[in-house]
Structure formats: C-alpha cells, structure tokens
PDB file of C-alpha atoms in Angstrom:
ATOM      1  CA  UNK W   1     -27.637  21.831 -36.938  1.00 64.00           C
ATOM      2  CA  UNK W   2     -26.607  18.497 -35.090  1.00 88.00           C
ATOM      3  CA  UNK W   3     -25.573  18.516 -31.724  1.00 95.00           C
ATOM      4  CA  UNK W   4     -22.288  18.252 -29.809  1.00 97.00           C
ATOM      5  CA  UNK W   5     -23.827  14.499 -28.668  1.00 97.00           C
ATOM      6  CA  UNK W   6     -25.166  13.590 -31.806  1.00 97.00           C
ATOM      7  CA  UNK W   7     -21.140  14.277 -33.858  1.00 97.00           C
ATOM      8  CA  UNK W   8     -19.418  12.892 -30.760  1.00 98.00           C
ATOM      9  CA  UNK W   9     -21.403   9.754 -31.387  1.00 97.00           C
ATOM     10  CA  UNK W  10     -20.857  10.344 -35.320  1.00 97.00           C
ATOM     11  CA  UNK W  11     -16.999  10.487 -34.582  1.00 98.00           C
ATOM     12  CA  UNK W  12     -17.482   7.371 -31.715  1.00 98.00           C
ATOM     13  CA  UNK W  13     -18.723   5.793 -35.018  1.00 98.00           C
ATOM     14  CA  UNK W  14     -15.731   6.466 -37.133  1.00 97.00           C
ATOM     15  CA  UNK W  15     -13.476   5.132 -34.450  1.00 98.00           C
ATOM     16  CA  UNK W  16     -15.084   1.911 -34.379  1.00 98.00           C
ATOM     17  CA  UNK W  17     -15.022   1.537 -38.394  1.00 98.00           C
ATOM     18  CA  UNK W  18     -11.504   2.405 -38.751  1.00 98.00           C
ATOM     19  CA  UNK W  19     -11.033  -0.161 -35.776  1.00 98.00           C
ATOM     20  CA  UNK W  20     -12.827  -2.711 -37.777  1.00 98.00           C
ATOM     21  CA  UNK W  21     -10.852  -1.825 -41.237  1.00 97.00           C
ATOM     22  CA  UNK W  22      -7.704  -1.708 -39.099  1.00 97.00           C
ATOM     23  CA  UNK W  23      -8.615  -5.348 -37.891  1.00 98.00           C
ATOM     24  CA  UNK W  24      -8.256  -4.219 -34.094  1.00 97.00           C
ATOM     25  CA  UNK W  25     -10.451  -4.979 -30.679  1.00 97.00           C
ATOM     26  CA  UNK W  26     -13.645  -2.585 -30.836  1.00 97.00           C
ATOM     27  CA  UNK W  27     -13.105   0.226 -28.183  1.00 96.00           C
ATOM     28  CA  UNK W  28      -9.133  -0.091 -28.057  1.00 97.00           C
ATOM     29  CA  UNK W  29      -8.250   3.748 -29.173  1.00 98.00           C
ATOM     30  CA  UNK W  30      -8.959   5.978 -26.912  1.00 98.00           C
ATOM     31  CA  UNK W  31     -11.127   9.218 -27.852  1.00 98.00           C
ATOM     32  CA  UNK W  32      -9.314  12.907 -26.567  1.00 98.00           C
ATOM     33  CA  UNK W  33     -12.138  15.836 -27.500  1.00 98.00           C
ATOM     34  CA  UNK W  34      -9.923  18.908 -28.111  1.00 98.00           C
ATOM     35  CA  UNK W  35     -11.378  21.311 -26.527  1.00 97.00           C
ATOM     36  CA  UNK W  36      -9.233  24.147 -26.127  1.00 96.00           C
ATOM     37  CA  UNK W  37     -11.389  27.855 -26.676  1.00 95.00           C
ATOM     38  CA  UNK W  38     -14.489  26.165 -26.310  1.00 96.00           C
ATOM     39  CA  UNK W  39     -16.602  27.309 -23.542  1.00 96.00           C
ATOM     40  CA  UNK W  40     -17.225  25.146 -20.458  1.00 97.00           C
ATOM     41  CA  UNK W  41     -20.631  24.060 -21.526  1.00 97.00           C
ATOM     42  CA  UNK W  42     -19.495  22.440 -24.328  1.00 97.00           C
ATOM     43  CA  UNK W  43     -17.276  20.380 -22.415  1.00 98.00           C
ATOM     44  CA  UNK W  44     -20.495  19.859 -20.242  1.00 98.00           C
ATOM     45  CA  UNK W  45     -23.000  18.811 -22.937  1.00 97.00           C
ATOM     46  CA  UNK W  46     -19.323  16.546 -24.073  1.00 98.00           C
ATOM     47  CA  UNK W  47     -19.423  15.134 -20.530  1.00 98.00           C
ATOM     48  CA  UNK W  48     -23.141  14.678 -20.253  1.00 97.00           C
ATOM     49  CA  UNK W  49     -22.752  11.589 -23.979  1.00 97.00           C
ATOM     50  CA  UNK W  50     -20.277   9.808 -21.926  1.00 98.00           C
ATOM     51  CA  UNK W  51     -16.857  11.547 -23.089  1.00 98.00           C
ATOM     52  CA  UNK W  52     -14.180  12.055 -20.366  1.00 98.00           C
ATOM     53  CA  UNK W  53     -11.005  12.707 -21.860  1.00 98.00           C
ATOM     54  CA  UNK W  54     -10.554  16.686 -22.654  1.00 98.00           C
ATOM     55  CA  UNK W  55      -7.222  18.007 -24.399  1.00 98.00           C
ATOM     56  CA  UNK W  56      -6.604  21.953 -23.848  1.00 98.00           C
ATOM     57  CA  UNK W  57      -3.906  23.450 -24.769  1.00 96.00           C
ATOM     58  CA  UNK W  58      -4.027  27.773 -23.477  1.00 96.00           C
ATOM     59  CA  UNK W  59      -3.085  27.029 -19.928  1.00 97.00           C
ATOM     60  CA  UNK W  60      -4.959  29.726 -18.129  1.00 97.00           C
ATOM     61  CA  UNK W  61      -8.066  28.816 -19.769  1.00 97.00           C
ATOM     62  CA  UNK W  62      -7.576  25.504 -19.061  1.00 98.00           C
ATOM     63  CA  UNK W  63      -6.758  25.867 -15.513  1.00 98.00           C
ATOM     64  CA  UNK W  64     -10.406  28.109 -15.261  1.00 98.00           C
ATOM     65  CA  UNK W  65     -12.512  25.559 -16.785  1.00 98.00           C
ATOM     66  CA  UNK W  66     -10.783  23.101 -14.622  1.00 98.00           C
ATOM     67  CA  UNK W  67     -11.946  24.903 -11.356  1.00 98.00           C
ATOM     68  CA  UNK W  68     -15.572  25.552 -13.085  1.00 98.00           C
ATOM     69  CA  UNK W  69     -15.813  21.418 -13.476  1.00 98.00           C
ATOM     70  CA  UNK W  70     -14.347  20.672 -10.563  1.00 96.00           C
ATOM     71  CA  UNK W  71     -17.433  18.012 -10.158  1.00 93.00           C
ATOM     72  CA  UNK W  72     -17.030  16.064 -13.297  1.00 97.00           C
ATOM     73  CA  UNK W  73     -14.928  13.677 -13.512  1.00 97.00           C
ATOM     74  CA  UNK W  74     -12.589  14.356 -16.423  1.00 98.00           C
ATOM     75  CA  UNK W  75      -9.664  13.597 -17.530  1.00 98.00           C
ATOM     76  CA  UNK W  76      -7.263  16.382 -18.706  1.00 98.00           C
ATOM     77  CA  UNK W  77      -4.787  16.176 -21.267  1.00 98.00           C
ATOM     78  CA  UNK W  78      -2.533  18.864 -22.434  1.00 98.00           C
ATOM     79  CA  UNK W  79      -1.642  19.233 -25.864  1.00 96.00           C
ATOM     80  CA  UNK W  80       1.186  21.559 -27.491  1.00 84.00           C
ATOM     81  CA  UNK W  81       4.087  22.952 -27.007  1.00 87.00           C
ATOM     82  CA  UNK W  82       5.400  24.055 -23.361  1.00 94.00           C
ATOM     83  CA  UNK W  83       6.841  27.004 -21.605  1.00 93.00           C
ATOM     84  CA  UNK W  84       9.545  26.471 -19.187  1.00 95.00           C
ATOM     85  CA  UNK W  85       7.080  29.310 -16.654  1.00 96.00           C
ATOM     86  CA  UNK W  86       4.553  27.115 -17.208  1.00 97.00           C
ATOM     87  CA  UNK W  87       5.839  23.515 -15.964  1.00 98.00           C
ATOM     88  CA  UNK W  88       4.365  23.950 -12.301  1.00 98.00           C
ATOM     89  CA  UNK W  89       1.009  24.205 -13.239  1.00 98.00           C
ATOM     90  CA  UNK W  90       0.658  21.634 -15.921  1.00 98.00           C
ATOM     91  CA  UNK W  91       2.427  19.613 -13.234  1.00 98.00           C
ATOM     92  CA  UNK W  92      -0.044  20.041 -10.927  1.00 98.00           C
ATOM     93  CA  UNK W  93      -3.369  20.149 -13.028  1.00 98.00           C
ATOM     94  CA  UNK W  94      -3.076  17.707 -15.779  1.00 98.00           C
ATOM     95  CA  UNK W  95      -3.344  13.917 -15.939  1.00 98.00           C
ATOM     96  CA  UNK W  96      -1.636  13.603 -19.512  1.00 98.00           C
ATOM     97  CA  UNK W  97       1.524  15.805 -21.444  1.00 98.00           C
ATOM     98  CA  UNK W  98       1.400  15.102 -25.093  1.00 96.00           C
ATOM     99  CA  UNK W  99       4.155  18.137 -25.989  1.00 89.00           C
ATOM    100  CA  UNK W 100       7.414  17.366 -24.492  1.00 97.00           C
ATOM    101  CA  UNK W 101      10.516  17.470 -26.790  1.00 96.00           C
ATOM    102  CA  UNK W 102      12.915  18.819 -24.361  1.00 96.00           C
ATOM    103  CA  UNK W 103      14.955  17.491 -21.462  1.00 98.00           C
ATOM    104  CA  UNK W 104      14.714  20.810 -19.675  1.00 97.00           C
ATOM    105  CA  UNK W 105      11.002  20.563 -20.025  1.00 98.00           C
ATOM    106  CA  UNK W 106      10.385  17.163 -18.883  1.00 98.00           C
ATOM    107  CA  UNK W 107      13.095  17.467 -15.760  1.00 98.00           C
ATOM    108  CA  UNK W 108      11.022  20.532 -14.777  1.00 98.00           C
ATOM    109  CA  UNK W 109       7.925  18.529 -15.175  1.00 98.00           C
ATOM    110  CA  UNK W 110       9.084  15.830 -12.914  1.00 98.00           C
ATOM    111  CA  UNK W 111      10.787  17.984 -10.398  1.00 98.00           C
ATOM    112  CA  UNK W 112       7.397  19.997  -9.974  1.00 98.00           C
ATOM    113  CA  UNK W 113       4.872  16.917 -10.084  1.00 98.00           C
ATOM    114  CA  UNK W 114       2.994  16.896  -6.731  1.00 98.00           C
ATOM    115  CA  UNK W 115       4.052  13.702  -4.597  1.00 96.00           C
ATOM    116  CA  UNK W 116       0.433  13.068  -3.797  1.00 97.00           C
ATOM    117  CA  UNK W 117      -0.450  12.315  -7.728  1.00 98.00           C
ATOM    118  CA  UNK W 118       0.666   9.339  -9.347  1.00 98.00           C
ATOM    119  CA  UNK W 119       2.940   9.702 -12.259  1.00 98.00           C
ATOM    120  CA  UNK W 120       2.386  12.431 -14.868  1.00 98.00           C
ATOM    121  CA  UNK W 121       1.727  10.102 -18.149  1.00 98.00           C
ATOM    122  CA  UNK W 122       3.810  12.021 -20.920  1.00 98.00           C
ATOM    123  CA  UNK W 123       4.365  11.189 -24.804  1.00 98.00           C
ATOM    124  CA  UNK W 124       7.552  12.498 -26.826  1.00 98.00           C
ATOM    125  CA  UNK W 125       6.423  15.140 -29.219  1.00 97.00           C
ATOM    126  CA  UNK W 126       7.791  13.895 -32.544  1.00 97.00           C
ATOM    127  CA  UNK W 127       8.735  16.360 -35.545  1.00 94.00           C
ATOM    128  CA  UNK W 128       7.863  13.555 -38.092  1.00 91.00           C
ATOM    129  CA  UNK W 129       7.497  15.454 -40.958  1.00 82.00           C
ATOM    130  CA  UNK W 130      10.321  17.837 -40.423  1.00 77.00           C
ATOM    131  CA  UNK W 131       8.484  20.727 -40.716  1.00 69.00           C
ATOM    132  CA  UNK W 132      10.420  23.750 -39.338  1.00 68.00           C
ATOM    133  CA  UNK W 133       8.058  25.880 -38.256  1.00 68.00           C
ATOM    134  CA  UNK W 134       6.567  22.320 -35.631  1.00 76.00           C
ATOM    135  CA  UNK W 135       7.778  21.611 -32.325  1.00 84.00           C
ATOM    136  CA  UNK W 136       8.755  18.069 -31.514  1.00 93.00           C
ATOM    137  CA  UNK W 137      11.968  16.120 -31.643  1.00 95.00           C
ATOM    138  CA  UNK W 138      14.012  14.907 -34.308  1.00 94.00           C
ATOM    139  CA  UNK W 139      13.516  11.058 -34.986  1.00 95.00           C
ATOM    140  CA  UNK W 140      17.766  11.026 -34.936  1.00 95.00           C
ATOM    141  CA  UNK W 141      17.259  12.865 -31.331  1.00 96.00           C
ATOM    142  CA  UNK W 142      14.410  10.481 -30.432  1.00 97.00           C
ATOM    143  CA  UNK W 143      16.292   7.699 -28.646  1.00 97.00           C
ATOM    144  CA  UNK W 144      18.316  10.088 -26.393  1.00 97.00           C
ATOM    145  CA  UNK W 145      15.586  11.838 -25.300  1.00 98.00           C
ATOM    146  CA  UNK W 146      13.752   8.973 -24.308  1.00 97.00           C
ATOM    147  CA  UNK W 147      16.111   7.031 -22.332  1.00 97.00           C
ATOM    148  CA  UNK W 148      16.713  10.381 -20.167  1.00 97.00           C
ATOM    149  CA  UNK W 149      12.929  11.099 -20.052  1.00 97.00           C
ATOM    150  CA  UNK W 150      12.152   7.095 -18.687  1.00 97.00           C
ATOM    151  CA  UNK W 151      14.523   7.694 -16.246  1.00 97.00           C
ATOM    152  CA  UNK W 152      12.287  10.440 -13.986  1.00 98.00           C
ATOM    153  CA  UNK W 153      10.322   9.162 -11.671  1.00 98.00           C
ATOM    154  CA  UNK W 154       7.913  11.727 -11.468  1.00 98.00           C
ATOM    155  CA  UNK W 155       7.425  10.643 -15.011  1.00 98.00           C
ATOM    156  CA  UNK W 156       5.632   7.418 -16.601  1.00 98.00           C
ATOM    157  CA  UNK W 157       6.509   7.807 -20.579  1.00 98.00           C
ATOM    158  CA  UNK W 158       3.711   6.772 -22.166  1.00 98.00           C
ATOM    159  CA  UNK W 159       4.511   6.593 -25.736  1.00 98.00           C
ATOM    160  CA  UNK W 160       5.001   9.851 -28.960  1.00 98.00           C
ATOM    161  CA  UNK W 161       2.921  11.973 -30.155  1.00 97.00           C
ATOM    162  CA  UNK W 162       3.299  13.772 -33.607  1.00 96.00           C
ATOM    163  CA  UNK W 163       1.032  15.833 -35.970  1.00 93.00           C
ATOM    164  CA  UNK W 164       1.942  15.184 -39.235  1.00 91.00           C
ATOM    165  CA  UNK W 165       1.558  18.024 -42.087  1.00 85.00           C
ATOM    166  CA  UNK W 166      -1.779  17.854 -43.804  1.00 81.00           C
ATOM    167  CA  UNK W 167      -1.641  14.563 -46.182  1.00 76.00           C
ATOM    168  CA  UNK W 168      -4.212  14.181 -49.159  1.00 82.00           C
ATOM    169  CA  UNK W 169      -6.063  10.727 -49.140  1.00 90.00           C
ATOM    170  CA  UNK W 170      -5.477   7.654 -46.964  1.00 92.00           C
ATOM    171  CA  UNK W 171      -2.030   6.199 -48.420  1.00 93.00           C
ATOM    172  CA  UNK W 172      -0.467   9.059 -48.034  1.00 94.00           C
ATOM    173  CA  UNK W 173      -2.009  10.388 -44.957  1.00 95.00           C
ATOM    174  CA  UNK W 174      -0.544   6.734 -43.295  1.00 96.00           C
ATOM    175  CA  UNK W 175       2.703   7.538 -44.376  1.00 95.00           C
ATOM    176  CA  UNK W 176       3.994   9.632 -41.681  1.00 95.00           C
ATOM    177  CA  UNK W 177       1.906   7.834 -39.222  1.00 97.00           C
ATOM    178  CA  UNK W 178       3.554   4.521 -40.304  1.00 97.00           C
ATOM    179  CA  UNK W 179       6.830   6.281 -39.470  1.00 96.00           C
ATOM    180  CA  UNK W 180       5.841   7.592 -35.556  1.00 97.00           C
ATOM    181  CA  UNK W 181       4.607   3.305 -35.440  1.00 98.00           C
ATOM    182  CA  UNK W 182       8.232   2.097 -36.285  1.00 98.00           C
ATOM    183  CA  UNK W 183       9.702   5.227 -34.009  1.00 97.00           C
ATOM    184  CA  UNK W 184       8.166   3.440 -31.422  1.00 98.00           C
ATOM    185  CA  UNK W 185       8.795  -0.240 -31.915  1.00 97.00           C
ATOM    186  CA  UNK W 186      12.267   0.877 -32.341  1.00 97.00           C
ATOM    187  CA  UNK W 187      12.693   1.988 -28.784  1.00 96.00           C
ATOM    188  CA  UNK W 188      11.322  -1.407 -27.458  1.00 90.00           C
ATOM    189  CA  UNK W 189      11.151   0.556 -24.561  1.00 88.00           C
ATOM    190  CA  UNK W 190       8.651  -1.371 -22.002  1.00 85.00           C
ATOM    191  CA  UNK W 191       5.577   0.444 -21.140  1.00 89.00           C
ATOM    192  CA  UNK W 192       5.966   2.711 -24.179  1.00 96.00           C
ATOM    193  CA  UNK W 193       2.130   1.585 -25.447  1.00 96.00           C
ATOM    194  CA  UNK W 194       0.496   4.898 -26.566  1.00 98.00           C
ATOM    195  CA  UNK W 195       0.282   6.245 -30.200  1.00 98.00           C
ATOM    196  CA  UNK W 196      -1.091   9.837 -29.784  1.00 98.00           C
ATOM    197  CA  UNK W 197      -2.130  10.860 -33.439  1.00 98.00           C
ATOM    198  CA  UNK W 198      -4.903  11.072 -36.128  1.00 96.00           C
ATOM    199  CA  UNK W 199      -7.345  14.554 -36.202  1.00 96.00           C
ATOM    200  CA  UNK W 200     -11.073  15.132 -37.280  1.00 94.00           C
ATOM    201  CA  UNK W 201      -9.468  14.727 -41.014  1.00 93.00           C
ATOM    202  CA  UNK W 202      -7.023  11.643 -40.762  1.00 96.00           C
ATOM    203  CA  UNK W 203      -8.503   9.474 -37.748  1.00 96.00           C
ATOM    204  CA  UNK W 204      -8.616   6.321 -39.901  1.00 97.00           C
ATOM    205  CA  UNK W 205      -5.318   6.599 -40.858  1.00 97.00           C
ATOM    206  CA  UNK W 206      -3.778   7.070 -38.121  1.00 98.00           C
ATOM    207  CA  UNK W 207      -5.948   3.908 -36.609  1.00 98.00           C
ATOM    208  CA  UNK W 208      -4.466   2.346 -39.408  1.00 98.00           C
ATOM    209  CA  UNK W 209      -1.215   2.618 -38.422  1.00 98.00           C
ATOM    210  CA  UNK W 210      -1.950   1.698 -34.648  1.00 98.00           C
ATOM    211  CA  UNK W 211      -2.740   5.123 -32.969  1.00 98.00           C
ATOM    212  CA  UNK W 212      -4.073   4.358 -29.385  1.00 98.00           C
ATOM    213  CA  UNK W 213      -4.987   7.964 -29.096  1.00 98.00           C
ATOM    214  CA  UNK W 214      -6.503  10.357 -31.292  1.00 98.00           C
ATOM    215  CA  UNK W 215      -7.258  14.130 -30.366  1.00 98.00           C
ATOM    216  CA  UNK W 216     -10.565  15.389 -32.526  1.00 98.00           C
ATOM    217  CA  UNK W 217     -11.827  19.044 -31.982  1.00 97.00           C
ATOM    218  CA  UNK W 218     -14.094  20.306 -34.719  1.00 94.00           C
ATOM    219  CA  UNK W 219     -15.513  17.027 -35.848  1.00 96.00           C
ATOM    220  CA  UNK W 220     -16.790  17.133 -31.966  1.00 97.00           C
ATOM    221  CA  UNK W 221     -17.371  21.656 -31.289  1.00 95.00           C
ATOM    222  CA  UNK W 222     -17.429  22.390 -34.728  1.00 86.00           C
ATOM    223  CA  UNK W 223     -15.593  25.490 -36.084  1.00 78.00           C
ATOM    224  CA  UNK W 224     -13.431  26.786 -33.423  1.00 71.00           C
ATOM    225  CA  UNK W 225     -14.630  29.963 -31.195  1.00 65.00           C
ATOM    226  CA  UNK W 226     -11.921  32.879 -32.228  1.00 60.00           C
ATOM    227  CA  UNK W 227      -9.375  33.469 -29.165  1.00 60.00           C
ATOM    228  CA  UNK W 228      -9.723  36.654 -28.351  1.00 53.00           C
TER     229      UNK W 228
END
C-alpha cells in the first residue's frame, strides 16, 4: 500500500504534466487535498510532504480538526453547499468559500466576517451542467449574482467554481470545463483569476481548460472513511 506522501507526490506529478500538456508555467494551479471525513492524522502526514491547502466540507468536523491543528499552518477551504445557520462560523474559520450561489448566503457571509481577517476569498458555485439535483447558479443568473457579490466588502470574489457531471475521456470531460473558462472571461470582472475545478478523475482536463484550482480527495486519502 503507498502512502498518503508517496500519492500526494504521484498527484503533485500529474499537476505538473497536465501543466506541461496545457502549455502553462510549472507550479501555477494550486493543489486543495479534500479532506473532509478523514481523520486529523491524515491531514498531518498531508502537512508533514509539504501540502497546505485542506478543503472540508461537514462544518463541525471541520471546525474540530481545526482546533486539533491549531499549530500547522494550513490553509482551509470550504467546499459545498451552505446553510444560512451556518454562515458565522465559516465566516470566522475559513480562509476560502468555494459554494456560494446565493445572495442571501454571501450577504450573511460578509456581514459575519470578523473585521480582524482580511477578506473572505469566495468563488460562485456554478450549475454548469444543469443537473437538478447540484447546487450552484445558473450561467443566465451568473452575471447578477456576481456584480452584487463584488460589491461586499467583507468579500474578495475570487473567481467560480463548478463540478461538472462525470464526463468519459478527455474531450468530453473539457467540455463543461471549457464552458465555466468562457463564464469567466465573460464577466471581465477584475480580480476574478481563480478556476476552482478538476477531481482525482478529470484534473488534466480541467488544467486544460485553465483551472487554477483543483480539489483531489481519494487520489490523496484513498477511499473515503464512511460518515457515521
């Protein structure tokens, strides 16, 4: 059985290929380990081959492994939909949203960041594949949303995030990635420079197409622990 260091570096591998294939700076995507059920020494033996970034995505997990790795220092993303009850405490204990498709949710968000932390970085959660049963904005509903989320100063929007439905190979995996790319050149909305998309099965597409951040669990953890 490998290690979690020895498929982190497999995965830092595949990063830096698709970068290559993608014809893009070595380095210039940035790595999120998904890490949501996995037990805090995990994210230690993570932490320990040079990974920082950490997406979770069960608050009150999160919020315990925070406190338990108080000492390291990681950065924590939070992945998924949101809960208007929960908007106080991702405010206050998260460096990154990647879920936000609401108004509602991202006023709350702002109103609740803590003045003595910068800017809570957020991305749009995009419905790109118009799958009913996904959160995430409609591309029509995109634009709106935007200009009333850049307008919050507790805020600093950061870019969209989407997860596509499961493709089959490469062309057609790009396909909806593609489509998040031209979302967000169509905004040409300054400051808007993050991509959040591509998974342990569709990283190189979504390099492909420009992702700047790409959230990998079980190509890092393996099969992920049962939630109990």
């Amino acid at each position: 059985m490998t290690s979690i260091a020895e498929r982190l570096q497999l995965v830092k591998q595949r990063l830096l290929c698709a970068e290559a294939s993608a014809g893009r700076t070595p380095g210039s995507v940035t790595l999120v380990a998904v890490s949501k059920t996995q037990p805090t020494s995990c994210i230690r033996e993570a932490w320990d081959a040079g990974q920082r970034h950490f997406g979770e995505s069960y608050l009150q997990e999160a919020l315990a492994k925070q406190a338990e790795l108080a000492g390291l220092d990681l950065i924590w993303h939070f992945i998924g939909p949101i809960q208007s009850n929960k908007t106080r405490l991702i405010a206050g204990h998260f460096e990154w949203v990647h879920g936000v498709d609401r108004l509602k949710i991202a006023e709350r968000l702002n109103e609740q960041r803590p003045e003595n932390l910068p800017p809570l970085n957020v991305c749009l959660q995009v419905n790109i594949s118009d799958e009913a049963s996904k959160s995430g904005v409609s591309l029509a509903q995109l634009p709106a949303l935007a200009e009333q989320v850049a307008r919050l100063p507790g805020l600093k929007l950061r870019g969209l995030m989407a997860i596509p439905e499961p493709g089959g190979g490469m062309d057609r995996q790009r396909i909806p990635f593609r489509r998040l790319r031209l979302a967000l050149e169509a905004l040409h909305a300054p400051g808007m420079d993050t991509l959040s998309m591509g998974m342990s099965d569709d990283l190189e597409a979504a390099v492909m197409e420009g992702a700047t951040l790409v959230r990998i669990g079980s190509a890092i953890f393996g099969a992920r622990p049962v939630r109990m």
